XYZ file of C-alpha atoms in Angstrom:
421
model
C -103.406 -90.336 -160.263
C -101.045 -87.694 -160.705
C -101.741 -84.066 -162.263
C -99.978 -85.361 -165.320
C -102.355 -88.490 -165.832
C -105.375 -86.083 -165.423
C -104.252 -83.424 -168.063
C -102.672 -85.283 -171.009
C -104.279 -86.301 -173.862
C -107.143 -85.264 -176.578
C -110.682 -86.303 -176.057
C -111.760 -85.725 -179.731
C -109.752 -85.869 -183.122
C -111.648 -82.624 -183.875
C -109.675 -80.708 -181.267
C -106.405 -81.160 -183.426
C -107.731 -79.953 -186.770
C -105.522 -77.457 -188.639
C -106.983 -74.251 -189.734
C -107.944 -75.080 -193.462
C -109.581 -78.390 -191.755
C -111.201 -76.515 -189.247
C -112.741 -73.949 -191.585
C -114.003 -76.617 -193.739
C -115.589 -78.524 -190.875
C -117.573 -75.282 -189.947
C -118.611 -74.612 -193.051
C -119.916 -77.988 -193.994
C -121.851 -78.085 -190.503
C -123.119 -74.475 -190.983
C -124.491 -75.211 -194.590
C -126.320 -78.412 -193.173
C -127.561 -76.538 -190.388
C -128.759 -73.384 -192.428
C -130.798 -75.542 -194.894
C -132.132 -77.874 -192.303
C -133.573 -75.162 -189.994
C -134.651 -72.764 -192.868
C -136.895 -76.030 -193.800
C -138.135 -76.998 -190.465
C -138.430 -73.842 -188.287
C -140.694 -71.363 -188.680
C -139.038 -68.524 -186.782
C -135.692 -69.339 -188.963
C -137.623 -69.066 -192.070
C -139.121 -65.727 -191.317
C -135.738 -64.243 -190.298
C -134.142 -65.505 -193.373
C -136.814 -64.135 -195.667
C -136.789 -60.735 -193.713
C -133.185 -60.501 -194.381
C -133.613 -61.918 -198.009
C -130.853 -64.598 -197.163
C -130.610 -67.153 -199.561
C -129.475 -70.533 -197.822
C -128.322 -71.879 -201.455
C -125.727 -69.143 -201.491
C -123.891 -69.626 -198.538
C -120.324 -70.796 -199.372
C -117.897 -69.153 -196.822
C -118.003 -68.695 -193.164
C -118.061 -64.966 -193.883
C -121.558 -65.184 -195.160
C -123.200 -65.859 -192.148
C -122.739 -62.139 -191.418
C -125.860 -61.500 -193.650
C -127.972 -63.199 -190.829
C -129.313 -60.824 -188.400
C -128.443 -61.801 -184.871
C -130.797 -62.800 -181.895
C -130.315 -61.238 -178.632
C -130.754 -63.740 -175.718
C -133.167 -61.500 -174.219
C -135.331 -61.747 -177.108
C -136.181 -65.258 -176.827
C -138.375 -64.369 -173.774
C -140.656 -62.995 -176.654
C -139.992 -65.065 -179.400
C -140.838 -68.226 -177.328
C -144.250 -67.109 -176.454
C -145.263 -66.589 -180.285
C -146.515 -70.022 -180.936
C -145.853 -73.954 -180.931
C -142.789 -75.394 -181.026
C -141.456 -72.212 -178.834
C -142.723 -70.037 -181.351
C -141.207 -71.680 -183.983
C -137.721 -71.678 -182.749
C -137.438 -75.835 -182.444
C -137.558 -77.810 -185.337
C -139.758 -80.560 -183.582
C -142.648 -81.048 -181.234
C -142.038 -80.629 -177.423
C -142.779 -84.108 -176.989
C -140.243 -85.392 -178.911
C -137.393 -83.974 -176.745
C -135.970 -85.447 -173.522
C -136.537 -82.584 -171.530
C -137.474 -78.916 -170.988
C -136.081 -76.426 -168.352
C -136.813 -73.216 -167.447
C -134.210 -70.510 -166.854
C -134.347 -67.043 -165.289
C -136.125 -64.484 -167.952
C -138.048 -66.623 -168.089
C -136.584 -68.705 -171.093
C -137.395 -72.486 -171.694
C -134.276 -74.636 -172.479
C -135.129 -77.581 -174.555
C -133.004 -81.024 -174.380
C -133.089 -83.124 -177.163
C -132.468 -86.951 -176.844
C -128.986 -87.139 -178.567
C -125.751 -88.060 -176.775
C -123.814 -85.238 -175.400
C -126.366 -82.817 -176.169
C -124.990 -80.020 -174.444
C -121.397 -80.733 -175.510
C -119.334 -80.639 -172.440
C -117.567 -83.696 -172.452
C -114.547 -82.545 -174.047
C -114.510 -79.725 -171.512
C -114.568 -81.898 -168.698
C -111.704 -83.894 -169.993
C -109.635 -80.975 -170.648
C -110.158 -80.225 -166.972
C -109.075 -83.534 -165.717
C -111.988 -85.457 -164.866
C -110.985 -89.248 -165.508
C -113.040 -92.916 -165.304
C -113.244 -93.475 -161.467
C -113.722 -90.027 -160.141
C -116.534 -89.117 -157.797
C -118.053 -85.592 -158.783
C -120.049 -83.667 -156.483
C -122.523 -81.148 -158.634
C -123.718 -78.214 -156.577
C -125.703 -76.750 -159.604
C -129.501 -76.745 -159.299
C -131.444 -79.654 -160.413
C -135.077 -78.300 -160.410
C -136.184 -76.648 -163.561
C -132.676 -74.896 -164.494
C -130.801 -77.378 -166.853
C -127.360 -77.163 -165.369
C -127.248 -79.995 -162.769
C -128.314 -82.472 -165.382
C -126.325 -80.641 -168.052
C -123.128 -81.291 -166.327
C -124.022 -84.845 -165.144
C -124.094 -86.160 -168.523
C -120.446 -85.404 -169.557
C -119.386 -86.827 -166.251
C -121.399 -89.909 -166.977
C -119.627 -90.048 -170.657
C -116.312 -90.291 -168.832
C -117.216 -92.932 -166.608
C -117.424 -90.885 -163.614
C -119.760 -91.191 -160.569
C -121.796 -88.256 -159.498
C -123.119 -86.933 -156.446
C -126.477 -84.695 -157.125
C -126.077 -82.493 -154.190
C -127.709 -79.321 -155.724
C -126.994 -76.183 -153.941
C -127.160 -74.997 -150.195
C -127.002 -77.610 -147.493
C -123.394 -76.483 -146.639
C -122.910 -79.006 -143.715
C -124.090 -81.649 -145.586
C -121.980 -80.998 -148.682
C -118.802 -81.182 -146.469
C -120.080 -84.111 -144.620
C -120.381 -85.896 -148.174
C -117.293 -84.536 -149.440
C -115.452 -86.089 -146.382
C -117.138 -89.469 -146.105
C -117.194 -90.434 -149.591
C -113.735 -89.072 -150.450
C -115.239 -87.032 -153.258
C -112.387 -86.208 -155.862
C -114.384 -83.880 -158.065
C -116.470 -80.634 -157.923
C -118.662 -79.000 -160.285
C -120.335 -75.568 -159.372
C -119.385 -71.923 -159.134
C -116.104 -70.709 -157.838
C -117.595 -68.878 -154.964
C -119.615 -71.778 -153.535
C -116.405 -73.732 -153.212
C -115.000 -70.819 -151.718
C -117.834 -70.921 -149.189
C -117.378 -74.698 -148.764
C -113.740 -74.027 -147.865
C -114.618 -71.403 -145.556
C -117.216 -73.464 -143.558
C -114.955 -76.464 -143.599
C -112.025 -74.667 -142.021
C -114.400 -73.100 -139.446
C -115.235 -76.659 -138.498
C -111.531 -77.598 -137.822
C -111.218 -79.651 -141.187
C -108.023 -79.790 -143.025
C -108.753 -79.080 -146.604
C -105.614 -81.207 -147.958
C -105.764 -83.933 -145.108
C -109.653 -84.393 -144.311
C -110.847 -83.778 -148.014
C -109.853 -85.547 -151.144
C -110.540 -83.025 -153.820
C -108.052 -83.341 -156.870
C -110.219 -81.340 -159.734
C -112.723 -78.923 -159.899
C -114.589 -77.593 -162.968
C -116.124 -74.151 -162.077
C -118.651 -72.113 -164.572
C -121.411 -69.557 -164.276
C -119.086 -66.432 -162.658
C -116.242 -64.576 -163.419
C -113.265 -66.473 -162.314
C -110.167 -64.394 -161.177
C -106.605 -65.811 -161.117
C -106.589 -64.810 -157.391
C -109.352 -67.144 -156.509
C -108.028 -69.933 -158.523
C -104.637 -69.465 -156.852
C -106.311 -69.531 -153.378
C -108.428 -72.693 -153.798
C -105.997 -74.768 -155.642
C -103.640 -74.058 -152.480
C -106.103 -74.747 -150.234
C -107.546 -78.268 -151.639
C -104.037 -78.997 -153.499
C -106.313 -79.599 -156.631
C -106.784 -78.573 -160.476
C -109.267 -75.855 -161.029
C -110.643 -74.860 -164.505
C -113.339 -73.313 -165.803
C -115.923 -73.733 -168.820
C -118.148 -70.962 -170.627
C -121.644 -71.389 -172.154
C -125.208 -71.017 -171.500
C -128.236 -72.985 -170.973
C -129.490 -72.013 -174.480
C -126.633 -73.448 -176.598
C -124.671 -75.639 -173.881
C -120.664 -75.393 -174.118
C -119.069 -72.574 -175.764
C -115.424 -72.834 -174.512
C -113.159 -74.453 -171.954
C -109.860 -74.392 -170.264
C -107.215 -76.840 -170.584
C -104.203 -77.308 -168.229
C -102.154 -74.457 -169.654
C -104.947 -71.911 -168.786
C -104.272 -69.717 -171.955
C -108.038 -69.068 -172.588
C -111.137 -70.828 -173.352
C -110.639 -73.167 -176.032
C -113.993 -73.021 -178.588
C -115.780 -75.820 -178.463
C -116.052 -78.182 -181.641
C -119.930 -78.122 -181.547
C -120.417 -74.292 -182.539
C -119.082 -71.485 -184.456
C -118.198 -68.605 -182.721
C -118.044 -64.890 -183.784
C -116.750 -61.755 -182.066
C -119.195 -58.769 -183.262
C -119.618 -55.342 -182.872
C -122.653 -55.237 -180.183
C -124.797 -52.695 -182.306
C -124.293 -53.829 -185.986
C -123.680 -57.487 -185.757
C -120.704 -57.085 -187.856
C -117.850 -59.617 -186.935
C -114.668 -58.023 -185.564
C -111.103 -58.871 -186.210
C -109.046 -61.231 -184.119
C -108.096 -59.617 -180.700
C -110.787 -56.835 -180.985
C -113.380 -56.781 -178.129
C -117.168 -57.381 -178.968
C -119.720 -59.499 -178.229
C -119.661 -63.328 -178.425
C -122.087 -64.468 -181.061
C -122.962 -68.122 -181.008
C -124.013 -70.713 -183.971
C -124.257 -74.038 -182.228
C -124.574 -76.952 -184.839
C -127.864 -78.029 -183.212
C -130.665 -78.984 -185.456
C -133.362 -79.423 -182.950
C -133.080 -75.932 -181.731
C -131.150 -73.975 -184.392
C -130.519 -70.572 -182.433
C -128.398 -69.270 -185.411
C -126.086 -66.136 -184.472
C -127.227 -66.288 -180.836
C -125.577 -62.835 -179.215
C -124.844 -63.815 -175.488
C -124.486 -60.452 -174.337
C -120.783 -61.383 -172.853
C -117.836 -59.462 -174.299
C -114.726 -61.093 -175.304
C -112.113 -61.432 -177.944
C -110.400 -64.177 -179.799
C -106.505 -65.455 -179.656
C -105.606 -67.772 -182.349
C -101.851 -68.196 -181.144
C -100.895 -71.942 -180.554
C -101.512 -73.611 -177.365
C -98.853 -75.913 -175.499
C -101.646 -78.578 -175.214
C -101.942 -79.119 -178.692
C -105.399 -78.161 -179.247
C -105.743 -76.285 -182.410
C -109.012 -74.174 -181.669
C -109.120 -70.551 -181.407
C -109.544 -69.132 -178.022
C -111.586 -66.992 -176.091
C -109.042 -64.527 -174.339
C -111.338 -64.037 -171.628
C -115.029 -62.622 -170.612
C -114.215 -59.060 -169.965
C -117.737 -57.639 -169.563
C -121.469 -57.477 -170.154
C -123.207 -55.226 -173.259
C -126.346 -54.788 -171.308
C -127.800 -54.419 -167.554
C -128.204 -57.741 -167.193
C -125.965 -59.393 -164.518
C -124.932 -63.172 -163.821
C -125.004 -63.595 -160.123
C -124.029 -66.944 -158.361
C -124.116 -68.611 -161.707
C -127.892 -67.456 -162.348
C -129.042 -64.412 -165.102
C -130.675 -61.642 -163.241
C -132.800 -59.442 -165.574
C -134.284 -55.965 -164.494
C -137.325 -56.448 -166.391
C -138.102 -59.570 -163.864
C -136.978 -57.661 -160.745
C -139.497 -54.933 -161.875
C -142.132 -57.636 -162.182
C -141.650 -58.615 -158.648
C -141.538 -54.926 -157.157
C -144.664 -53.948 -159.042
C -146.402 -56.392 -156.765
C -145.831 -54.104 -153.793
C -147.356 -50.565 -154.024
C -145.359 -49.331 -151.196
C -142.099 -49.834 -153.192
C -141.443 -46.501 -155.134
C -137.936 -47.118 -156.281
C -135.324 -50.079 -156.131
C -131.837 -50.792 -157.180
C -129.603 -54.000 -156.771
C -125.905 -53.829 -155.955
C -123.447 -56.763 -156.537
C -120.513 -57.260 -154.703
C -118.084 -60.354 -153.833
C -116.363 -59.881 -150.505
C -113.910 -62.550 -149.990
C -114.712 -63.958 -153.603
C -118.624 -64.832 -152.646
C -121.193 -62.909 -154.736
C -123.546 -60.948 -152.413
C -126.642 -59.277 -153.992
C -128.329 -56.215 -152.151
C -131.966 -55.294 -152.844
C -132.476 -51.668 -151.691
C -136.074 -50.388 -151.933
C -137.347 -47.083 -151.016
C -140.757 -47.267 -149.428
C -142.311 -45.618 -146.432
C -143.942 -48.054 -144.122
C -143.236 -51.605 -145.305
C -144.037 -54.753 -143.307
C -144.068 -57.185 -146.201
C -140.251 -58.275 -146.251
C -140.725 -61.904 -146.156
C -143.324 -61.832 -148.900
C -141.263 -59.824 -151.072
C -138.219 -62.221 -150.440
C -140.212 -65.165 -151.004
C -141.431 -63.832 -154.168
C -138.184 -62.790 -155.243
C -136.442 -66.055 -154.849
C -139.345 -67.698 -156.503
C -139.280 -65.562 -159.650
C -135.260 -64.787 -159.797
C -133.984 -68.057 -158.120
C -132.053 -66.265 -155.838
C -132.478 -64.591 -152.197
C -131.058 -60.799 -151.952
C -130.044 -59.127 -148.637
C -132.975 -56.592 -148.381
C -132.370 -52.886 -147.492
C -135.521 -51.121 -146.812
C -134.668 -47.087 -147.432
C -136.705 -44.120 -146.766
C -138.051 -42.528 -149.866
C -135.493 -40.242 -151.560
C -132.538 -42.068 -150.472
C -131.579 -43.326 -153.495
C -129.660 -41.339 -156.237
C -132.009 -39.705 -158.918
C -130.473 -41.403 -161.622
C -129.128 -44.946 -160.993
C -128.805 -48.254 -162.901
C -131.165 -50.971 -162.127
C -128.063 -53.374 -161.312
C -125.060 -52.105 -160.251
C -122.170 -54.176 -160.442
C -119.265 -53.382 -158.124
C -117.484 -56.557 -157.876
C -113.827 -56.827 -158.146
C -111.482 -59.376 -159.246
C -107.918 -58.890 -158.583
C-alpha cells in the first residue's frame, strides 16, 4: 500500500460540511443534548438552574457561553457526590459497557454505542486501512486508552496486538515476527523502541515493517516526527483528546493542525472567565461532546490552544486546533498520564520523614523522564514510596533523596523543563 493509498479520502460526509451546514449541525446537536441532559442529569439540572440558563431559549452557538464551564479537576469532587457519578451520568452504571479509572482519580464511563470515543475518523485520516496489524502500547488495565483505541481500528477492519506498555524486548520481537504495520502509543515510547531495536542490531527499515503510526498523550515536536518517520520510513500523525470526552482533534496527511472532531463542539475561552475568544487567540480548550450518556457540557481541558479556519488541502472543512501550546494549571501530562499535585501530596503524606518534594520533568532524547526529589533526613523507605507512587500515579519516577533545606524556598510542585525543538 502506497502512502497515497493510505492518506486519500474522507471517512465521513460530515467532514466536508460547509460553514453554514456545520453551524446548523452543531446547533441541532447542542439543542438536543442540552434538553436531554437537563431532563436526565441531576448535575446538569443544578448547574443550569444556578446559572438561570433556560434550555428552551438556546438558539445560536454563542448562547452556550451562558453555561458555566466545568474544570477537569472538578470531576474528582463532583463524581463523589452521589449515584450516577454524582448525577453527571444520565443512566445507571449497570447500563454502561465499561467504567475505567484515570489518575485524579477520575472515573471514565463508556456507553454501549458504536464508536463511543469517536476516534475512527482520526485513525482513517492518519492512514490506517483494512488489513493493517496495529500494535497498541497504551495501558489496558483500568485506564481507557488501550480499549479506546482498539475500537476504531476494529471499525476500519484492522487487527490489533494488545501489547500494553513496557516489555520492550517482547514488543520489538512481536513487531518483527508478526510484521506489524501500525503503531498506536506515545511518540516517546516509539522512540524508545527504535533505540532499543537499533542497539540490538536491527535495521528499522529492513527488519521491521511499520507503515503508519498514530501517537497521542504527549507533546509531539516536528523534530521527533521527522526523526521517527526517517528511521522507520512510515507516516506519523497525532490525535488529541481526553479520557473524559474522547476524540477532540486529529491530523490529516498535510499536518496543518488538528481537525476538530465532528462529535463535539470546541470553544477557545479565557481561562479565568470562560468567555469565548476570537479565532487565532490563545485560550483554554473547552469541549462539549455530543454525548447524552455523560454530558460534560463545556468541559475545560486545562490545555491552551487556538483555532485556525483557513482551508486545508485535504478537503476537510472543520476548524483546526493550531496546536497545544501549554497548560493552564500545574497539572502535567507525563508519558500520556495526567499527574496532579494533590495526588502526589497524598502519597508523600504517608511518609513523615518527607518534609518537602518536587517533581521535575525533562525529555532527554525525546523521552519523558520524571524526577521526584524529596527532602528527608534519614529515609530508608525508597521501595515502598516508589511502589505507592506507581500504584496511585501510574508512573514510576527517578527518586532523589536530598538533605532538608536543599530545595529552593519557593518552588512549583511540578516543574516542566521539557523542550521541543
